Coordinates of C-alpha atoms in Angstrom, one line a residue:
M1 CA 81.3 145.5 50.2
E2 CA 82.5 142.0 49.5
N3 CA 85.3 140.8 51.7
N4 CA 88.1 139.3 49.5
T5 CA 90.4 138.5 52.4
P6 CA 91.5 134.9 52.1
S7 CA 90.3 132.5 54.9
Y8 CA 93.1 130.3 56.3
D9 CA 93.0 127.4 58.8
F10 CA 95.3 124.6 59.9
N11 CA 94.7 122.7 56.6
S12 CA 95.9 125.8 54.7
L13 CA 99.2 125.6 56.6
I14 CA 99.6 121.9 55.7
E15 CA 98.9 122.8 52.0
I16 CA 101.5 125.6 52.0
L17 CA 104.1 123.3 53.6
N18 CA 103.4 120.6 51.0
T19 CA 104.0 123.2 48.3
L20 CA 107.2 124.4 49.9
L21 CA 108.6 120.9 50.4
G22 CA 107.4 119.6 47.1
P23 CA 109.5 119.0 44.0
N24 CA 109.2 122.6 42.8
G25 CA 109.3 124.1 46.3
C26 CA 111.7 126.3 48.3
P27 CA 115.3 125.1 48.1
W28 CA 116.0 126.2 51.7
D29 CA 112.9 124.5 53.1
R30 CA 113.7 121.3 51.2
E31 CA 117.2 121.2 52.8
Q32 CA 115.9 121.3 56.4
T33 CA 115.8 118.3 58.7
P34 CA 114.4 117.8 62.2
D35 CA 117.9 118.3 63.6
S36 CA 118.4 121.6 61.7
L37 CA 115.0 122.9 63.0
K38 CA 115.1 121.8 66.6
E39 CA 116.8 125.1 67.8
N40 CA 114.2 127.1 65.9
L41 CA 111.4 125.3 67.7
I42 CA 112.9 126.2 71.1
E43 CA 113.5 129.8 70.0
E44 CA 109.9 130.2 68.9
A45 CA 108.6 128.6 72.0
Y46 CA 110.6 131.1 74.1
E47 CA 109.4 134.1 72.0
C48 CA 105.8 132.9 72.6
F49 CA 106.7 132.6 76.3
D50 CA 107.8 136.2 76.3
A51 CA 104.6 137.4 74.6
I52 CA 102.4 135.6 77.1
I53 CA 104.3 137.0 80.1
E54 CA 104.0 140.5 78.6
N55 CA 100.3 140.1 77.8
D56 CA 101.0 141.1 74.2
Y57 CA 98.1 139.3 72.6
E58 CA 99.0 140.3 69.0
H59 CA 102.5 139.1 69.5
A60 CA 101.3 135.9 71.2
C61 CA 99.1 135.2 68.2
E62 CA 102.0 135.6 65.8
E63 CA 104.4 133.4 67.9
L64 CA 101.9 130.7 68.4
G65 CA 101.6 130.6 64.6
D66 CA 105.4 130.1 64.5
V67 CA 105.2 127.3 67.0
F68 CA 102.5 125.6 65.0
L69 CA 104.6 126.1 61.9
L70 CA 107.7 124.5 63.3
A71 CA 105.7 121.5 64.8
A72 CA 104.0 120.9 61.5
F73 CA 107.2 121.5 59.5
I74 CA 109.2 118.9 61.5
S75 CA 106.3 116.4 61.4
M76 CA 106.0 116.7 57.7
I77 CA 109.7 116.1 57.2
Y78 CA 109.4 112.9 59.3
E79 CA 106.5 111.9 57.1
K80 CA 108.5 112.4 54.0
Q81 CA 111.2 110.2 55.6
D82 CA 108.5 107.5 56.2
K83 CA 109.2 107.6 60.0
F84 CA 105.6 108.5 60.8
S85 CA 102.7 110.5 59.3
M86 CA 101.1 113.8 60.4
N87 CA 98.0 111.8 61.2
D88 CA 100.1 109.6 63.5
V89 CA 101.0 112.7 65.5
F90 CA 97.4 113.8 65.9
K91 CA 96.3 110.2 66.7
S92 CA 99.0 109.9 69.4
I93 CA 98.1 113.2 71.2
C94 CA 94.3 112.6 70.9
E95 CA 94.6 109.1 72.3
K96 CA 96.8 110.4 75.1
L97 CA 94.4 113.2 76.1
I98 CA 91.5 110.7 76.1
R99 CA 93.5 108.1 78.0
R100 CA 94.7 110.6 80.7
H101 CA 91.2 112.1 81.2
P102 CA 89.1 109.1 82.2
H103 CA 87.1 111.4 84.5
I104 CA 85.9 113.2 81.4
F105 CA 85.8 110.4 78.7
S106 CA 85.0 107.4 81.0
D107 CA 83.4 106.8 84.4
T108 CA 86.4 107.6 86.7
K109 CA 85.9 110.3 89.3
A110 CA 88.3 113.2 89.8
G111 CA 86.7 116.3 91.4
T112 CA 89.8 118.4 92.1
S113 CA 93.0 119.5 90.3
E114 CA 95.1 117.5 92.8
E115 CA 93.1 114.3 92.1
V116 CA 93.5 114.9 88.4
K117 CA 97.3 115.2 88.8
R118 CA 97.5 112.0 90.8
Q119 CA 95.4 110.2 88.3
W120 CA 97.6 111.6 85.4
E121 CA 100.8 110.3 87.0
D122 CA 99.2 106.9 87.9
I123 CA 98.1 106.5 84.2
K124 CA 101.6 107.3 83.0
L125 CA 103.1 104.7 85.3
H126 CA 100.7 101.9 85.3
V127 CA 98.7 102.2 82.1
E128 CA 101.4 103.5 79.8
G129 CA 104.2 101.7 81.6
R130 CA 106.5 104.7 81.9
I131 CA 108.3 103.2 84.9
H132 CA 111.9 104.1 85.3
H133 CA 113.4 101.2 87.3
D134 CA 116.7 102.9 88.1
S135 CA 115.5 106.4 89.2
V136 CA 112.4 108.6 89.0
M137 CA 114.9 111.2 87.6
D138 CA 115.3 109.1 84.5
S139 CA 112.1 110.6 83.0
L140 CA 113.6 114.1 82.9
A141 CA 114.5 115.4 79.5
K142 CA 118.3 115.5 79.1
H143 CA 118.4 118.8 77.4
F144 CA 116.1 120.9 79.5
P145 CA 117.5 124.4 80.2
P146 CA 119.3 124.2 83.6
L147 CA 116.9 126.5 85.4
L148 CA 113.9 124.5 84.2
K149 CA 115.7 121.2 84.9
A150 CA 116.4 122.2 88.5
Y151 CA 112.7 123.0 89.0
K152 CA 111.7 119.7 87.5
I153 CA 114.2 117.8 89.6
Q154 CA 112.9 119.3 92.8
K155 CA 109.3 118.6 91.9
K156 CA 110.2 114.9 91.3
A157 CA 112.0 114.8 94.7
A158 CA 109.1 116.4 96.5
K159 CA 106.6 113.9 95.0
N160 CA 108.7 111.2 96.5
N161 CA 108.6 112.7 100.0
F162 CA 112.1 114.3 99.8
E163 CA 110.8 117.8 100.8
W164 CA 111.4 120.5 103.4
D165 CA 108.8 120.8 106.1
T166 CA 108.7 124.6 106.1
I167 CA 109.8 127.5 103.9
D168 CA 112.0 128.7 106.8
E169 CA 114.1 125.6 106.4
V170 CA 114.6 126.3 102.7
I171 CA 115.6 129.9 103.4
S172 CA 118.0 128.7 106.1
K173 CA 119.6 126.4 103.5
L174 CA 120.1 129.5 101.2
D175 CA 121.9 131.3 104.0
E176 CA 124.1 128.3 104.5
E177 CA 125.0 128.1 100.8
V178 CA 125.8 131.9 100.7
D179 CA 128.1 131.5 103.7
E180 CA 129.9 128.6 101.8
L181 CA 130.3 130.8 98.8
K182 CA 131.8 133.6 100.9
Q183 CA 134.3 131.1 102.3
A184 CA 135.1 129.8 98.8
V185 CA 135.8 133.4 97.6
L186 CA 138.0 134.0 100.6
N187 CA 139.9 130.8 99.8
K188 CA 140.2 131.8 96.1
S189 CA 139.0 128.4 95.1
D190 CA 137.6 128.7 91.6
E191 CA 136.2 125.1 91.6
N192 CA 134.5 125.6 94.9
I193 CA 133.2 129.0 93.8
E194 CA 131.5 127.5 90.8
E195 CA 130.0 124.7 92.9
E196 CA 128.7 127.0 95.6
I197 CA 127.1 129.4 93.0
G198 CA 125.4 126.3 91.5
D199 CA 124.1 125.3 95.0
I200 CA 122.8 128.8 95.6
L201 CA 120.9 128.9 92.3
F202 CA 119.5 125.4 92.9
T203 CA 118.3 126.5 96.4
I204 CA 116.7 129.7 95.0
V205 CA 114.8 127.6 92.5
N206 CA 113.7 125.4 95.4
I207 CA 112.4 128.4 97.3
S208 CA 110.5 129.5 94.1
R209 CA 108.9 126.1 93.8
Y210 CA 108.0 125.9 97.5
L211 CA 106.3 129.3 97.2
K212 CA 104.6 128.2 93.9
V213 CA 106.5 130.7 91.8
D214 CA 107.8 129.7 88.4
P215 CA 111.5 130.7 88.6
S216 CA 111.8 131.0 84.8
T217 CA 108.9 133.5 84.7
A218 CA 110.3 135.4 87.7
L219 CA 113.7 135.7 86.2
S220 CA 112.3 136.6 82.8
K221 CA 110.4 139.5 84.4
T222 CA 113.5 140.7 86.3
N223 CA 115.5 140.5 83.0
S224 CA 113.0 142.7 81.3
K225 CA 112.9 145.1 84.3
F226 CA 116.7 145.5 84.2
I227 CA 116.7 146.1 80.5
D228 CA 114.1 148.8 80.8
R229 CA 116.0 150.6 83.5
F230 CA 119.3 150.2 81.7
K231 CA 117.8 151.7 78.6
Y232 CA 116.6 154.7 80.6
I233 CA 120.2 155.3 81.8
E234 CA 121.5 155.0 78.3
C235 CA 118.9 157.5 77.1
E236 CA 119.7 160.0 79.9
V237 CA 123.5 159.7 79.4
K238 CA 123.0 160.2 75.6
S239 CA 120.9 163.3 76.3
Q240 CA 123.8 164.8 78.1
N241 CA 126.1 164.1 75.1
K242 CA 128.2 161.8 77.2
K243 CA 129.2 158.1 77.3
M244 CA 128.5 155.8 80.2
S245 CA 132.3 155.1 80.4
E246 CA 132.8 158.7 81.2
M247 CA 130.5 158.8 84.1
S248 CA 131.0 157.8 87.7
L249 CA 129.2 154.8 89.2
E250 CA 127.7 157.1 91.7
H251 CA 126.0 159.2 89.0
L252 CA 124.9 156.1 87.1
D253 CA 123.4 154.8 90.3
K254 CA 121.4 157.9 90.7
L255 CA 120.0 157.5 87.2
W256 CA 119.2 153.9 88.1
D257 CA 117.2 155.1 91.0
E258 CA 115.4 157.5 88.7
A259 CA 114.6 154.7 86.3
K260 CA 113.4 152.6 89.2
L261 CA 111.1 155.3 90.5
K262 CA 109.8 156.0 86.9
Q263 CA 109.1 152.3 86.3
N264 CA 107.3 151.9 89.7
T265 CA 105.1 154.9 89.0
T266 CA 104.2 153.5 85.5
D267 CA 103.4 150.1 87.1
I268 CA 101.1 151.8 89.6
D269 CA 99.4 153.9 86.9
Q270 CA 98.8 150.7 84.7
S271 CA 97.3 148.9 87.7
N272 CA 94.8 151.6 88.4

């Protein structure tokens, strides 16, 4: 039987976008600007992030398509504004990849991942001239989400020898910050409470980095875990024809323990 399913590739996406943004295209699409689409790009990237964490390959495929769409969409708008062309985008990234991989495309040697990373940073500084004379922190994106920015800040500091010697020292710092928060709460100082909570979060991110755990991934998994357990409680309460507001915290806590046990059992079954 003949397969009549259309065959699409990246060129197909460009053709479709050209149609949508053309004189007889979609009114909504033609009104968009890079500024109006920037939040969409971030949202799609996070939805793709979720799919990857959850090992949902079908969803990851869809979300990667959305990321490609937004990147191409924004690039095409810039092209129509005569800022740069789509080919300029591809030229820039291809040149960068070749330039930063001389151990592949030239005769430089780099046999380990660490050597590659050092070479990458050296090229950024001395070949591309990305030297920030005031501070190494100047290279950080201004609008990183706070959790990610804390992680990047600490990586920059560690690369410049501003680093704890042992994990025990970092954990001791967390204990110190928690004690300071307790004192701020006792003093009922709202300003200090906010500051100390920030210090605790920053220290926890540092512990994550030190232990080679991505804090965003760790928190995302915990968020999902909490939602699953909370949904279990909601379902159980509803099955009793009650509302959560009518139940004691003690009873809700028992349901939480049930949800936790059920979730742990499911995780064990999936791992076997």
